[in-house]
Amino acid sequence: MNPVTAADLEAAIRNVPDFPKPGIQFKDITPVLGDAALFAGSIDLLASHHANSRIDAVVGIDARGFIFAAAAALKLNTGFVPIRKKGKLPYKTIEENFSLEYGEDTVAIHEDALKPGARVLLLDDLLATGGTAAAAAKLVRNVGAEIVEIGFLIELSFLNGREKLDGHPIHSVITY
Ligand code: AMP
């Protein structure tokens, strides 16, 4: 069977207009997740270029990032570390605020989740304005770990989210 391509994933992703509010076109990845070949292919496209380099942990961003990061961690034979919305992690955390279109949000990581110097692959489903990923990257750096790459299944390049990511290497499987 031919390997899954980014075009195969793009064909499966469903565009939902005006969700969760008017003017937003939501990229629904559930058709990718629900198809065994596409789901496996999405993880290959996100992670397999790291198979021969040292990655110590895959960090995923709440909530859809967890799906890709957990599967990528299994593929790369590493642990998985969650970055969650404030108030969800039970142990001692460090936090980072960031701006949303309207208002603010906060993400958090357990203070002992990553070893100093750990080489991290940071994953989320989608890069939009970059606020979420920039705050997550800051948390990873603040616990003393090193970001090898920030990976996304989807990048909405017209929102220029990359500019917020401090020069970290970025890998997007599908770019709109
Ligand atoms: P941002 O901080 O603006 O880069 O937003 C990124 C986060 O919001 C990601 O965790 C995405 O899951 C979610 N998100 C933003 N825009 C969309 C969209 N158009 N479709 C699906 N998810 C989105």
Coordinates of N, CA and C and ligand atoms in Angstrom, one line a residue, residues 14-16 19-20 23-29 61-65 85 98-101 124-134 152 154 156 158-159 161 164-165, ligand 1:
R14 N -12.2 18.0 7.5 CA -13.5 18.6 7.2 C -13.4 20.1 7.6
N15 N -13.8 21.0 6.7 CA -13.9 22.4 7.0 C -15.3 22.7 7.5
V16 N -15.4 23.2 8.7 CA -16.7 23.5 9.3 C -16.8 25.0 9.5
F19 N -17.7 27.8 13.2 CA -17.5 27.0 14.4 C -16.2 27.4 15.0
P20 N -16.1 27.6 16.3 CA -17.1 27.7 17.3 C -17.9 29.1 17.3
G23 N -17.4 33.4 11.5 CA -16.1 33.9 10.9 C -15.0 32.9 11.0
I24 N -15.1 31.9 11.9 CA -14.0 30.9 12.1 C -14.3 29.7 11.2
Q25 N -13.3 29.3 10.4 CA -13.5 28.0 9.7 C -12.7 26.9 10.4
F26 N -13.5 26.1 11.1 CA -12.8 25.1 11.9 C -12.3 23.9 11.1
K27 N -11.1 23.5 11.3 CA -10.5 22.4 10.7 C -10.8 21.1 11.5
D28 N -11.7 20.3 11.1 CA -12.1 19.1 11.9 C -11.3 17.9 11.5
I29 N -10.4 17.5 12.4 CA -9.5 16.4 12.1 C -10.1 15.0 12.5
I61 N 0.0 19.6 23.4 CA -0.8 20.8 23.9 C -2.3 20.4 24.0
D62 N -2.9 20.7 25.1 CA -4.3 20.5 25.4 C -5.2 21.0 24.3
A63 N -6.1 20.3 23.7 CA -6.4 18.9 24.0 C -6.1 18.1 22.7
R64 N -6.4 18.6 21.5 CA -6.1 17.7 20.3 C -4.7 17.4 20.1
G65 N -3.8 18.3 20.7 CA -2.4 18.0 20.6 C -2.0 16.7 21.3
K85 N -4.5 23.3 30.1 CA -5.1 24.5 30.5 C -4.9 24.6 32.0
F98 N -1.2 33.8 27.9 CA -1.1 34.3 26.5 C -2.4 35.0 26.1
S99 N -2.3 35.8 25.0 CA -3.5 36.5 24.6 C -4.2 35.7 23.6
L100 N -5.6 35.8 23.6 CA -6.4 35.2 22.6 C -7.0 36.4 21.8
E101 N -7.8 36.1 20.8 CA -8.5 37.1 20.1 C -9.3 38.0 21.0
D124 N 1.2 20.1 18.3 CA -0.2 20.5 18.4 C -0.9 20.1 17.1
D125 N -2.2 20.1 17.1 CA -2.9 19.8 15.9 C -2.8 21.0 14.9
L126 N -2.9 22.2 15.3 CA -3.0 23.3 14.4 C -2.4 24.6 14.9
L127 N -1.6 25.2 14.0 CA -1.0 26.5 14.3 C -1.9 27.6 13.7
A128 N -2.5 28.5 14.5 CA -3.3 29.6 14.0 C -2.5 30.9 14.3
T129 N -2.9 31.6 15.3 CA -2.1 32.9 15.5 C -0.8 32.6 16.3
G130 N -0.6 31.4 16.8 CA 0.6 31.1 17.4 C 0.7 31.4 18.9
G131 N -0.3 32.0 19.5 CA -0.3 32.3 20.9 C -0.1 31.0 21.8
T132 N -0.9 30.0 21.5 CA -0.9 28.8 22.3 C 0.5 28.1 22.2
A133 N 1.0 27.9 21.0 CA 2.2 27.2 20.8 C 3.4 28.1 21.4
A134 N 3.3 29.4 21.3 CA 4.4 30.2 21.9 C 4.5 30.1 23.4
F152 N 3.1 20.6 13.7 CA 1.6 20.8 13.6 C 1.1 19.9 12.4
I154 N -1.6 20.9 10.9 CA -2.1 22.0 10.1 C -1.5 23.3 10.5
L156 N -2.2 27.4 9.6 CA -2.9 28.4 8.8 C -2.0 29.6 8.6
F158 N -1.7 32.1 6.8 CA -2.1 33.5 6.6 C -2.3 34.2 8.0
L159 N -2.2 33.5 9.1 CA -2.3 34.1 10.4 C -0.9 34.4 11.0
G161 N 1.4 32.8 12.5 CA 1.7 32.3 13.8 C 3.2 32.0 14.0
K164 N 5.6 34.2 16.0 CA 5.6 34.2 17.4 C 6.5 33.1 18.0
L165 N 7.0 32.2 17.2 CA 7.7 31.0 17.7 C 9.2 31.1 17.9
Ligands
AMP1 P1 -3.5 29.8 18.2 O1 -3.1 30.0 19.6 O2 -4.3 31.0 17.6 O3 -2.4 29.4 17.3 O4 -4.6 28.7 18.2 C1 -4.2 27.4 18.2 C2 -5.1 26.5 19.0 O5 -6.5 26.7 18.7 C3 -4.8 25.0 18.6 O6 -4.7 24.3 19.8 C4 -6.0 24.6 17.8 O7 -6.5 23.4 18.2 C5 -7.1 25.7 18.0 N1 -7.6 26.3 16.7 C6 -7.4 27.6 16.3 N2 -8.0 27.8 15.2 C7 -8.5 26.7 14.7 C8 -9.2 26.3 13.5 N3 -9.5 27.1 12.5 N4 -9.6 25.0 13.5 C9 -9.4 24.1 14.4 N5 -8.7 24.4 15.6 C10 -8.3 25.7 15.7

